[in-house]
Coordinates of C-alpha atoms in Angstrom, one line a residue:
X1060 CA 96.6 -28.3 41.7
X1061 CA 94.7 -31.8 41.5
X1062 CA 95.0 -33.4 38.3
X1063 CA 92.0 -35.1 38.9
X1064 CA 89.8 -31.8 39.1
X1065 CA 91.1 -30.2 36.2
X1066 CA 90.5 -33.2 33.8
X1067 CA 87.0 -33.1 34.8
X1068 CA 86.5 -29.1 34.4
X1069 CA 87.6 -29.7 30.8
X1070 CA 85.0 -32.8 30.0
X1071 CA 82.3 -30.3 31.6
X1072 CA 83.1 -27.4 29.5
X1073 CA 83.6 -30.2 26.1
X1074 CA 80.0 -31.4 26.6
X1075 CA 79.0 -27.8 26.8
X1076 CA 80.6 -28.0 23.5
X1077 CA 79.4 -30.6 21.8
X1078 CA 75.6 -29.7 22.9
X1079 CA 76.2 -26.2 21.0
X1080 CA 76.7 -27.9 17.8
X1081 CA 74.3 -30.0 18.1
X1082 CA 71.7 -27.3 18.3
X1083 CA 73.5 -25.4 15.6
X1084 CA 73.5 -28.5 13.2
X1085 CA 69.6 -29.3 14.6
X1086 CA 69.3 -25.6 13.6
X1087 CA 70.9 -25.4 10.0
X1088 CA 69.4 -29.0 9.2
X1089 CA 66.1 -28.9 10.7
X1090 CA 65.0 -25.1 9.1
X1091 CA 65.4 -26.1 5.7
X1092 CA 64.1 -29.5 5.6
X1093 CA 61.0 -27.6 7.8
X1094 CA 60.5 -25.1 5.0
X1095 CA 60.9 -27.2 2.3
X1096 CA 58.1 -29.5 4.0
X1097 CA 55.8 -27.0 4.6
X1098 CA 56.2 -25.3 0.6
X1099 CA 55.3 -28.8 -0.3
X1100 CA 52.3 -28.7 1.6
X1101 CA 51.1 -25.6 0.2
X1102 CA 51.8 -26.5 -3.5
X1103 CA 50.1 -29.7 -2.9
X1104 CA 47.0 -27.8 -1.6
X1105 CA 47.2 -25.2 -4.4
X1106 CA 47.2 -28.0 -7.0
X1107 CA 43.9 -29.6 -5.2
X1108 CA 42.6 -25.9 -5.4
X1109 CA 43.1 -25.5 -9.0
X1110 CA 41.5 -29.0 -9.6
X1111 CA 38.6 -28.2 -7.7
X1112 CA 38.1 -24.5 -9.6
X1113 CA 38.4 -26.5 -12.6
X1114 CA 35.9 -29.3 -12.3
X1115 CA 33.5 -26.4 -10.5
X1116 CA 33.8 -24.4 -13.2
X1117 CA 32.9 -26.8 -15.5
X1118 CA 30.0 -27.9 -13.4
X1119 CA 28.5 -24.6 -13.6
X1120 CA 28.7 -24.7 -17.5
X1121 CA 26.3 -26.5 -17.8
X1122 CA 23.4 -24.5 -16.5
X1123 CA 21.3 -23.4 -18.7
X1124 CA 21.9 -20.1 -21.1
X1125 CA 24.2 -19.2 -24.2
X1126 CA 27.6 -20.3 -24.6
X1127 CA 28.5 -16.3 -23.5
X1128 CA 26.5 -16.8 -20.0
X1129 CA 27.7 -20.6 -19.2
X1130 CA 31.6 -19.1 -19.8
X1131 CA 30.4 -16.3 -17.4
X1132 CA 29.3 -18.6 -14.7
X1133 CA 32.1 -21.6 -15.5
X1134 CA 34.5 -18.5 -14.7
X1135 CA 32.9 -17.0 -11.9
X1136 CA 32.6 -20.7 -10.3
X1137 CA 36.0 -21.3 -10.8
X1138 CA 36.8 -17.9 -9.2
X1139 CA 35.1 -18.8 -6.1
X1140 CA 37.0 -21.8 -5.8
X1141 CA 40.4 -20.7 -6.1
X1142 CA 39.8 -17.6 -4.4
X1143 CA 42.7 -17.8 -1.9
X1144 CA 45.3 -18.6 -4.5
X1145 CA 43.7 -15.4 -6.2
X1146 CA 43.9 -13.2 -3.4
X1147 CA 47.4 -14.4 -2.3
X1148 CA 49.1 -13.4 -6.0
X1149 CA 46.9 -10.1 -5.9
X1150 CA 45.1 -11.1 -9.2
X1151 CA 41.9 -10.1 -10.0
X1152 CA 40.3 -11.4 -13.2
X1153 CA 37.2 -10.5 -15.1
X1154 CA 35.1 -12.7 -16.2
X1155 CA 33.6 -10.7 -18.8
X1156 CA 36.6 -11.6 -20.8
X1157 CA 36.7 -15.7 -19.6
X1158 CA 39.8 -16.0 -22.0
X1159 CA 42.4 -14.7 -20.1
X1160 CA 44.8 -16.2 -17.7
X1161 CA 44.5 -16.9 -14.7
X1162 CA 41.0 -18.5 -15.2
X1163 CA 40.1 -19.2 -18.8
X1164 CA 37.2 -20.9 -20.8
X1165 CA 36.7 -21.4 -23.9
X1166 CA 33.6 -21.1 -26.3
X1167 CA 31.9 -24.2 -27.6
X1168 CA 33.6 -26.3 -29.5
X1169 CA 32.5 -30.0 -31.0
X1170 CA 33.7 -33.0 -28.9
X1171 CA 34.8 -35.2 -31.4
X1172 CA 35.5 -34.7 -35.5
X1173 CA 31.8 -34.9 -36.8
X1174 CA 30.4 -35.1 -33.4
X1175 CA 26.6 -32.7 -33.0
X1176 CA 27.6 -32.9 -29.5
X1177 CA 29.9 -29.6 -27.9
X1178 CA 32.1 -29.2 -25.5
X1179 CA 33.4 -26.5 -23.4
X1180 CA 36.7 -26.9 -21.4
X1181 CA 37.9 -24.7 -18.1
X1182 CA 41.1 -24.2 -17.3
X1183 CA 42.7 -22.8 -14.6
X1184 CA 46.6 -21.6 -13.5
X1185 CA 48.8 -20.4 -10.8
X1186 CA 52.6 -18.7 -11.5
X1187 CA 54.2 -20.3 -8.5
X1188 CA 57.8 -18.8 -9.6
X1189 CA 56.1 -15.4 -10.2
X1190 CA 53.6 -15.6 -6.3
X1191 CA 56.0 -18.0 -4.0
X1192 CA 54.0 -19.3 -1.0
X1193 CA 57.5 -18.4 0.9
X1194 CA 59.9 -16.1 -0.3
X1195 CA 62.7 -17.7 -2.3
X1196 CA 61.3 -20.7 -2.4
X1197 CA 60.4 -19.8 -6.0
X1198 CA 64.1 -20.6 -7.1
X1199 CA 64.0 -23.9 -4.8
X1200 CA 61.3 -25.4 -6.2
X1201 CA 61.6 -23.8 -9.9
X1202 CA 63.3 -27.1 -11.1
X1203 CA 60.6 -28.9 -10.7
X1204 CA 57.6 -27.2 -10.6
X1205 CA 59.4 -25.4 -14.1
X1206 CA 55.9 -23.8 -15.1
X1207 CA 52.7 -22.6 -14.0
X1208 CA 50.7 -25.0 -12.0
X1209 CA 47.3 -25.7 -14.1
X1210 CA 44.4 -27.9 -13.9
X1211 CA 41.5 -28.6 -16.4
X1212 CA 38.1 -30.1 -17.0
X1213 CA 36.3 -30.2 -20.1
X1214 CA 32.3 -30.7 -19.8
X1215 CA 29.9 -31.8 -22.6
X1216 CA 27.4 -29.5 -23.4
X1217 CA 25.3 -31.4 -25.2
X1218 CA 22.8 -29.4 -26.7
X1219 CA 23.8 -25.4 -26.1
X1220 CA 20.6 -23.5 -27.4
X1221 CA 18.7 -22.2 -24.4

């Protein structure tokens, strides 16, 4: 046998070796740091969602009617806006009642201490731990995110008869 030979049989078959965990490391490395990329994406663009159903919603209170009608259409405007977030967790909400979660406004209310001026503020949320963009992400991300992701925007009404 030729020593020579079976020296270099063995090198081939240890850089056989060494490429399979390589790609087993690449593998158990690259996944998570993937998937914890890609949740961050999504709860960035969920955030950005929420903002934007916010400040809609409070744009559209402040078209003309009573303070009943301008929740009505801040809700509905917000609902439009975070309408993928909506239908990804399955909810549905009513605008009739604009005082429950995930979408809620609230009634007139004065701006400042004294002020003649009211206000009207919209807020809107999305249970990340409860509707996980990827399953059991909720737990990885649960530390920091620790409650619901909400956004607001309060609108002066100014004068709110019709």
């Amino acid at each position: 046998m030729n020593i020579g030979t079976h020296v270099q049989g063995n090198a081939r078959r240890q850089t056989g070796v060494v490429t399979l965990e390589y790609a087993f490391l690449l593998i158990i490395a690259l996944i998570p740091l993937l998937l914890f990329t890609f949740t961050g994406t999504l709860i960035f663009a969920a955030k950005q969602s929420l903002t934007m159903a916010a400040a809609e919603g409070s744009r559209a209170a402040l078209h003309y009617g009573d303070i009943s009608q301008r929740q009505q259409s801040a809700c509905q405007a917000a609902r439009r806006s975070m309408l993928w977030l909506l239908n990804f967790s399955g909810q549905n909400p009513s605008c009739a009642n604009a005082s429950s979660a995930p979408i809620q406004v609230s009634g007139a209310y004065p701006c400042e201490a004294g002020s003649s001026v009211s206000c009207m503020r919209v807020t809107v949320s999305y249970n990340y731990d409860q509707h996980p963009f990827i399953p059991g992400t909720g737990a990885m991300y649960g530390w920091t995110i620790g409650a619901p992701l909400t956004s607001q925007a309060v609108v002066q009404l100014g004068n709110t008869s019709p």
